PDB file of C-alpha atoms in Angstrom:
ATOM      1  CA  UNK N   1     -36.962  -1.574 -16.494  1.00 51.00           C
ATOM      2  CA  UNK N   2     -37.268  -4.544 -19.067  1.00 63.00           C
ATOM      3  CA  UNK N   3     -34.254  -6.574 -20.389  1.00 71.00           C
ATOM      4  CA  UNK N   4     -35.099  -5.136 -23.715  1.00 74.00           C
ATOM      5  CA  UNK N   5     -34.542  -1.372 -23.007  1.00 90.00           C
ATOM      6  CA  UNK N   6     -31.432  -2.478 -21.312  1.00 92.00           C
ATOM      7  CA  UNK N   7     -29.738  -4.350 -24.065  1.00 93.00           C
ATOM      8  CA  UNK N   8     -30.954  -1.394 -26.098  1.00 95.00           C
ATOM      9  CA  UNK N   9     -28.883   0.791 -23.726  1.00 97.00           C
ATOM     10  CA  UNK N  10     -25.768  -2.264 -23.874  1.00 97.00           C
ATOM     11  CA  UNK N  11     -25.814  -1.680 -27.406  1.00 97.00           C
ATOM     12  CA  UNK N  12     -26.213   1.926 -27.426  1.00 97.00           C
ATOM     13  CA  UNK N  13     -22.830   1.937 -25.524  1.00 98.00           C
ATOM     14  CA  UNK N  14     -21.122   1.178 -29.142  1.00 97.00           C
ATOM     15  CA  UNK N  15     -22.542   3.563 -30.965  1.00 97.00           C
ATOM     16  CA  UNK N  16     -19.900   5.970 -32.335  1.00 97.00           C
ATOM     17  CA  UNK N  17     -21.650   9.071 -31.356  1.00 97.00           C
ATOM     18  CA  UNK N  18     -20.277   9.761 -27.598  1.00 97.00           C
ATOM     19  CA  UNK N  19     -23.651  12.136 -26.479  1.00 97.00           C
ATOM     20  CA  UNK N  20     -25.407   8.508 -27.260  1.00 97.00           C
ATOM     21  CA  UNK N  21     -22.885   6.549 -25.420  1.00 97.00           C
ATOM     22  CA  UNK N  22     -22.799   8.471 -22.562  1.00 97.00           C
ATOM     23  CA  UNK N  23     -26.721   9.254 -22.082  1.00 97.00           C
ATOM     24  CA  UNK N  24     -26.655   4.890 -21.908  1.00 97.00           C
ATOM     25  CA  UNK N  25     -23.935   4.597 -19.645  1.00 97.00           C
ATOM     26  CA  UNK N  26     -25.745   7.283 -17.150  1.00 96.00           C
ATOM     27  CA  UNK N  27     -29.144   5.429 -17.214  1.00 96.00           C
ATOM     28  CA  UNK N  28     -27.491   1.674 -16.889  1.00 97.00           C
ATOM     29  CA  UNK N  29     -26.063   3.523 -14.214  1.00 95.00           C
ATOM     30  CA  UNK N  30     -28.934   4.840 -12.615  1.00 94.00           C
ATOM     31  CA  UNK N  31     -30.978   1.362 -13.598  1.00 94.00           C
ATOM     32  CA  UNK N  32     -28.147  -0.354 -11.350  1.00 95.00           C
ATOM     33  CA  UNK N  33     -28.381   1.762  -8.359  1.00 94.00           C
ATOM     34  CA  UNK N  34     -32.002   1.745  -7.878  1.00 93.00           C
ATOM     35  CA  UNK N  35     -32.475  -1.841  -8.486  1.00 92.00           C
ATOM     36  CA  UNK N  36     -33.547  -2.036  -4.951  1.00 93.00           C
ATOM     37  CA  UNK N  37     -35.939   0.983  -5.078  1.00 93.00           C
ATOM     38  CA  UNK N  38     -35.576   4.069  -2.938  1.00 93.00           C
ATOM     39  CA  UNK N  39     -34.575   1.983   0.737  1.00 92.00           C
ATOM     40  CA  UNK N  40     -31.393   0.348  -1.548  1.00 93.00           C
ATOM     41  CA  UNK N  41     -30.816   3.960  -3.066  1.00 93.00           C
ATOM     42  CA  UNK N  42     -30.556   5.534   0.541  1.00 95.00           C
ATOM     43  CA  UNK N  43     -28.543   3.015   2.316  1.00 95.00           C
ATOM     44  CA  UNK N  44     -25.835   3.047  -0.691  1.00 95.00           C
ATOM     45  CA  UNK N  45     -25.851   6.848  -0.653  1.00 95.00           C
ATOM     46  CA  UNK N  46     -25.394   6.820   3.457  1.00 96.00           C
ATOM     47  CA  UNK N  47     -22.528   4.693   2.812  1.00 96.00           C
ATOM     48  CA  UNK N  48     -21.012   6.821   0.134  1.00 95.00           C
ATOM     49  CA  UNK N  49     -21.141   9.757   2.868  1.00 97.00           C
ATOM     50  CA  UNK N  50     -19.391   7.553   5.704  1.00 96.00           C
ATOM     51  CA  UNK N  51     -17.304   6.158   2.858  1.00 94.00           C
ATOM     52  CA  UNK N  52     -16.503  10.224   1.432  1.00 94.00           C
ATOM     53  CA  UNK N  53     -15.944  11.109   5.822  1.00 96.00           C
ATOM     54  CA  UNK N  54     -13.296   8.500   5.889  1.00 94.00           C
ATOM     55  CA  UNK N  55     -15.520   6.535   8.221  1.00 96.00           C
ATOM     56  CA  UNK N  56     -14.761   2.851   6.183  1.00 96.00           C
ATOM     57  CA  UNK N  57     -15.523   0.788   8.940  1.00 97.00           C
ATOM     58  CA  UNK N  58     -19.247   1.940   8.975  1.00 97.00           C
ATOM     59  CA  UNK N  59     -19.547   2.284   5.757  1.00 97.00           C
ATOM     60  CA  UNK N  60     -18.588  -1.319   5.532  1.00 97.00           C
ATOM     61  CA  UNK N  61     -20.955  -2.275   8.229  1.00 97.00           C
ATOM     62  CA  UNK N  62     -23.983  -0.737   6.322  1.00 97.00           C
ATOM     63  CA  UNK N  63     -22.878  -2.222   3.265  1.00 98.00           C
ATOM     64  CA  UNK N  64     -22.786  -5.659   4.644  1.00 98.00           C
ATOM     65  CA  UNK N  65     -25.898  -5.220   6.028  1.00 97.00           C
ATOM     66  CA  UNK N  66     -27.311  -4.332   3.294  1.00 97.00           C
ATOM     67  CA  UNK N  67     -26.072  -7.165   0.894  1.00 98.00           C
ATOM     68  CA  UNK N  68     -27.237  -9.565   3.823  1.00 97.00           C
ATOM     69  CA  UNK N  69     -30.977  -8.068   3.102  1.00 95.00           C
ATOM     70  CA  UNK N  70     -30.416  -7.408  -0.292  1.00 95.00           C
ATOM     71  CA  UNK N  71     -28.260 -10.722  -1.591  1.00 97.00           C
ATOM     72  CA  UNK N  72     -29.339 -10.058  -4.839  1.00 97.00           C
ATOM     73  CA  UNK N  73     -28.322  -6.224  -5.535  1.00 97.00           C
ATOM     74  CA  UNK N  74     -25.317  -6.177  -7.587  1.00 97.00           C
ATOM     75  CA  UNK N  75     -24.915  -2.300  -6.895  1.00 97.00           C
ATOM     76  CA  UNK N  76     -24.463  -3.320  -2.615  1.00 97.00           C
ATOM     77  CA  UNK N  77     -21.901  -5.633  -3.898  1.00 98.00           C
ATOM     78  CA  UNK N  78     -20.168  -3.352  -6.327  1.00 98.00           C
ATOM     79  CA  UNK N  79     -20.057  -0.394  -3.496  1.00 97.00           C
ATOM     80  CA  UNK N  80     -18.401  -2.822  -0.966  1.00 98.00           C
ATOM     81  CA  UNK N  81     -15.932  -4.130  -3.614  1.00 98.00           C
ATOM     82  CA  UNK N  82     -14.781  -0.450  -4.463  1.00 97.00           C
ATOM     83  CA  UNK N  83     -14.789   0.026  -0.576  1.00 96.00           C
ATOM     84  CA  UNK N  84     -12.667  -2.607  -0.460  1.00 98.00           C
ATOM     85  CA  UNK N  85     -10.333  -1.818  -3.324  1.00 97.00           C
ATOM     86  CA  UNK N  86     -10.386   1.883  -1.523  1.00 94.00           C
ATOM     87  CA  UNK N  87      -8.542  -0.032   1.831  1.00 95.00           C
ATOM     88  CA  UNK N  88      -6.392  -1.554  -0.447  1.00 97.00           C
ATOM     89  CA  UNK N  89      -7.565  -5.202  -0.139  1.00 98.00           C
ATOM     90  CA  UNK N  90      -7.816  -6.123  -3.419  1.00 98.00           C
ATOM     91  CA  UNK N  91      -8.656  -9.825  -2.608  1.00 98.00           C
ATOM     92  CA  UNK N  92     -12.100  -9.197  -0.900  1.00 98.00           C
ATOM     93  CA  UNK N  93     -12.686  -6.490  -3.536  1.00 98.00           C
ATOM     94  CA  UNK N  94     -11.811  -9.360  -6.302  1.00 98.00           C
ATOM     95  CA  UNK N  95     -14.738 -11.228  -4.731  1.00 98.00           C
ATOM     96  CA  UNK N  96     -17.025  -9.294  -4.322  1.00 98.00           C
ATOM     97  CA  UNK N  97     -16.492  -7.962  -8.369  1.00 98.00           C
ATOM     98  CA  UNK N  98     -16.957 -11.214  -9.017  1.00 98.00           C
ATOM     99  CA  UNK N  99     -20.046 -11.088  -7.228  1.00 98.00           C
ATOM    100  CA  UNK N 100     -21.238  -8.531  -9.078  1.00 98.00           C
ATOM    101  CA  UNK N 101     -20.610 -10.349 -12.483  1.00 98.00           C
ATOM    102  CA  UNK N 102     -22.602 -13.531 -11.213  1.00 98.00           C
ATOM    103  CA  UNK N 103     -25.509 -11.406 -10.584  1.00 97.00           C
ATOM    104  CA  UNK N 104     -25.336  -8.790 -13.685  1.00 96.00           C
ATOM    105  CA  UNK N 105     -22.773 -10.222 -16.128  1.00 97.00           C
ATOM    106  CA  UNK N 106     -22.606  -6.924 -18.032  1.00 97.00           C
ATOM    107  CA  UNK N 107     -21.742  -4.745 -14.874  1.00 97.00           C
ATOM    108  CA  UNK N 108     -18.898  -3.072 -16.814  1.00 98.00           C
ATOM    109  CA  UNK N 109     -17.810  -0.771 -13.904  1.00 97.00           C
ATOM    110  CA  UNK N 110     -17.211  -4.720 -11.595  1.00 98.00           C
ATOM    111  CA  UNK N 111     -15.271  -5.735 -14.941  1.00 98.00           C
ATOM    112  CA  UNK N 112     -12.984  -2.792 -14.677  1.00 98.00           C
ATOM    113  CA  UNK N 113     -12.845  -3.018 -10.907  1.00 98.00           C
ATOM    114  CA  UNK N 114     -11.562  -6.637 -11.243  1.00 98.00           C
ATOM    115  CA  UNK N 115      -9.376  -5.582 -13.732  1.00 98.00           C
ATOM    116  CA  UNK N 116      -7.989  -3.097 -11.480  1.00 98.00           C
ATOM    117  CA  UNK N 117      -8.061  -5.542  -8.511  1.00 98.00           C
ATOM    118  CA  UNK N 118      -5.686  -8.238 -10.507  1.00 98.00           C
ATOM    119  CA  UNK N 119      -3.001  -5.265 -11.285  1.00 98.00           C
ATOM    120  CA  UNK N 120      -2.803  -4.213  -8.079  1.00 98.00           C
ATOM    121  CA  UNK N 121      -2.016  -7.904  -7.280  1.00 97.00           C
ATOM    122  CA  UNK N 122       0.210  -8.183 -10.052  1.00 97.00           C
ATOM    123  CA  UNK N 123      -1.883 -10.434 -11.801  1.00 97.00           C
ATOM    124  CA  UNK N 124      -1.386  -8.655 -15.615  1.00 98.00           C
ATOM    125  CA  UNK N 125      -2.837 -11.039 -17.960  1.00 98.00           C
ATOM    126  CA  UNK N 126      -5.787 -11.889 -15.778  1.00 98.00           C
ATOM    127  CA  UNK N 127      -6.115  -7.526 -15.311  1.00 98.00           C
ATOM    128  CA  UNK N 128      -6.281  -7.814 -19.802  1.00 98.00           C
ATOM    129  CA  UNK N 129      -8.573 -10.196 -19.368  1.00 98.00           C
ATOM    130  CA  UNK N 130     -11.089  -8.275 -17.551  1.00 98.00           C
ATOM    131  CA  UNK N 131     -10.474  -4.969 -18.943  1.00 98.00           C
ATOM    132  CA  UNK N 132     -11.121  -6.913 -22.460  1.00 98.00           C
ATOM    133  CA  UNK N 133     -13.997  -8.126 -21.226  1.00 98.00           C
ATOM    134  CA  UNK N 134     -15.451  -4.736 -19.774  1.00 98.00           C
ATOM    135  CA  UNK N 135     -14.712  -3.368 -23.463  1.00 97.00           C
ATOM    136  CA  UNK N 136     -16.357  -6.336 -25.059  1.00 97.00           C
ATOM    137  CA  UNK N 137     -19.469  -4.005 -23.301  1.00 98.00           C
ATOM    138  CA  UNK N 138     -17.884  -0.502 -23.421  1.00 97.00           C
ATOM    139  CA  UNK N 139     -15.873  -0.580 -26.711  1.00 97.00           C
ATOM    140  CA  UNK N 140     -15.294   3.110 -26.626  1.00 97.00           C
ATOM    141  CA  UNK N 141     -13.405   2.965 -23.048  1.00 96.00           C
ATOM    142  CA  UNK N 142     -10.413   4.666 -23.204  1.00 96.00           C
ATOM    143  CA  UNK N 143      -9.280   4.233 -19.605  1.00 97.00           C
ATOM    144  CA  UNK N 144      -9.780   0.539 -20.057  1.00 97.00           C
ATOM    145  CA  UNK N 145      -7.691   0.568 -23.584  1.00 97.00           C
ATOM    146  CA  UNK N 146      -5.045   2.241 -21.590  1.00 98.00           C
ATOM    147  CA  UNK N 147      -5.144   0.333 -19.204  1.00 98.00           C
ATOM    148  CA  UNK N 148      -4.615  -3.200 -21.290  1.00 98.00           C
ATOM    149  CA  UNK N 149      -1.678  -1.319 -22.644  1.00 97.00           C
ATOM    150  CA  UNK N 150       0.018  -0.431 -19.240  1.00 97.00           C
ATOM    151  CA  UNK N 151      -0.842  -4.445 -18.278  1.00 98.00           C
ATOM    152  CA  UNK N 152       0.631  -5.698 -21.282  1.00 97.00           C
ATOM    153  CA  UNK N 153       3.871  -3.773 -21.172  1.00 96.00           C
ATOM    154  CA  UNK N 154       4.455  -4.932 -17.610  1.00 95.00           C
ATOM    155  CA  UNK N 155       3.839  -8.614 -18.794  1.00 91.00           C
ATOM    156  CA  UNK N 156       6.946  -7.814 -21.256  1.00 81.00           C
TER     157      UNK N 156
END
């Protein structure tokens, strides 16, 4: 897909009418995971099945793999770091969000994983950072609006 139907879709994720909003965010969605074509579609949805049978380990091994291959797919990256964030290491699930963001700066879903990465490490004002700039993208997220809310009362 060309960078113009995409920042069609980024700005279709402000309009006011949620049917719109949503139809975008399900087809940046679907633009993400099959970045890679149909061999990076299957190896992130055989990891979601290892990840779904509790089998992390695996599902870590095939993700690695296939960032190793695929250095360059932001969806690999953004699997691993919610793996990670899943095990509760929010460090190596920090990076690899940030990987994300290097390769596809409006990745909205690595935004809010980073943002949930620096709560869970107590970091509040760099969580409302994130989450900010994951609305900046998303305007109409409520969990993320919420979520600046819970970080700034614990910063007070």
């Amino acid at each position: 897909m060309d960078s113009l139907s995409i920042n069609s879709l980024l700005e279709d994720l402000k309009n006011p009418d949620l049917v719109v909003r949503e139809q975008a965010t399900k087809k940046l969605w679907r633009i993400w995971f099959q970045q890679k074509g149909i061999y990076g579609l299957e190896r992130i949805d055989q990891s979601q099945k290892l990840l779904d049978a509790g089998e992390m380990s695996e599902a870590e091994t095939m993700l690695t793999a296939l960032i190793k291959d695929q250095p360059d797919f932001a969806e690999a990256w953004n699997r691993r770091a919610f793996l990670y964030y899943s095990m509760g290491d929010y460090k190596q699930s920090l990076a690899d969000c940030q990987m994300v963001i290097q390769i596809n700066p409006v990745h909205f879903g690595a935004l809010h994983g980073m943002g949930l990465c620096y709560a869970a490490l107590g970091r509040y004002g760099d969580a409302i950072k994130a989450f900010k700039r994951a609305l900046d993208i998303q305007p109409y997220s409520l969990v993320n609006q919420k979520l600046i809310l819970e970080c700034t009362l614990r910063l007070s």
